[in-house]
Coordinates of C-alpha atoms in Angstrom, one line a residue:
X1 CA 0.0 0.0 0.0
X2 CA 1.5 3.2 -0.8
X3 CA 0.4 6.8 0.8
X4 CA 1.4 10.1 1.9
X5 CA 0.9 11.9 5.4
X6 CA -0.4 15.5 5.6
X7 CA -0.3 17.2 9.2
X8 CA 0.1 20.8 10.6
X9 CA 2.6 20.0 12.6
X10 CA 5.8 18.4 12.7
X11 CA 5.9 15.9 15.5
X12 CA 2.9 14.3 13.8
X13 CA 3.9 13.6 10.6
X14 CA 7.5 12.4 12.2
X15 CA 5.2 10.1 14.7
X16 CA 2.8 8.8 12.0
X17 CA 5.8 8.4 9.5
X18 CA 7.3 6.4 12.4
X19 CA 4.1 4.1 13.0
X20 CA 3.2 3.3 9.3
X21 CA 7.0 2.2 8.4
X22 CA 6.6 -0.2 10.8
X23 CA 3.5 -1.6 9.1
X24 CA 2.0 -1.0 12.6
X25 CA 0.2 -4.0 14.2
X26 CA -1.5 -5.6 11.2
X27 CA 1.9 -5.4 9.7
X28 CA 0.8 -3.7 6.8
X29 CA 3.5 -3.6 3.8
X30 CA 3.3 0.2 3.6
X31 CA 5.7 2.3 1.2
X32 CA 5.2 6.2 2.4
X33 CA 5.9 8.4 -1.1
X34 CA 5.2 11.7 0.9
X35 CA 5.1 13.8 3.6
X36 CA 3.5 17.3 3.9
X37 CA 2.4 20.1 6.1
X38 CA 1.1 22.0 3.7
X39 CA -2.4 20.3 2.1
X40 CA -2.1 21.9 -1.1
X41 CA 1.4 21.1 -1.7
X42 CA -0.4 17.4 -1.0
X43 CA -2.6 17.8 -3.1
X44 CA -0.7 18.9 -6.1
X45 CA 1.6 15.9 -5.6
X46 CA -1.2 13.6 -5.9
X47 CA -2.8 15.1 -9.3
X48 CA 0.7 14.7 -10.5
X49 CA 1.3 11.6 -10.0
X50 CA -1.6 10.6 -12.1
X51 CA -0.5 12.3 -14.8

């Protein structure tokens, strides 16, 4: 599964990118391919990658 993480603030994202690359407890094969504090910056990455 492959996904980004958008938060305000910092020691989120850091704590969420943290928990997900461990797969968490349903060890989950999760690639993360972004990480943003800014949801438009987020959301411009994700229109271009389906380009």
């Amino acid at each position: 599964m492959r996904m980004i993480i958008v938060d305000d603030e910092p020691l989120a994202l850091k704590f969420m990118e943290i928990l997900l690359s461990e797969g968490g407890r349903a060890h989950l094969e999760i690639e993360i391919i972004g990480v943003f504090q800014n949801p438009r910056e987020a959301l411009e990455f994700v229109m271009g990658r389906g380009r």
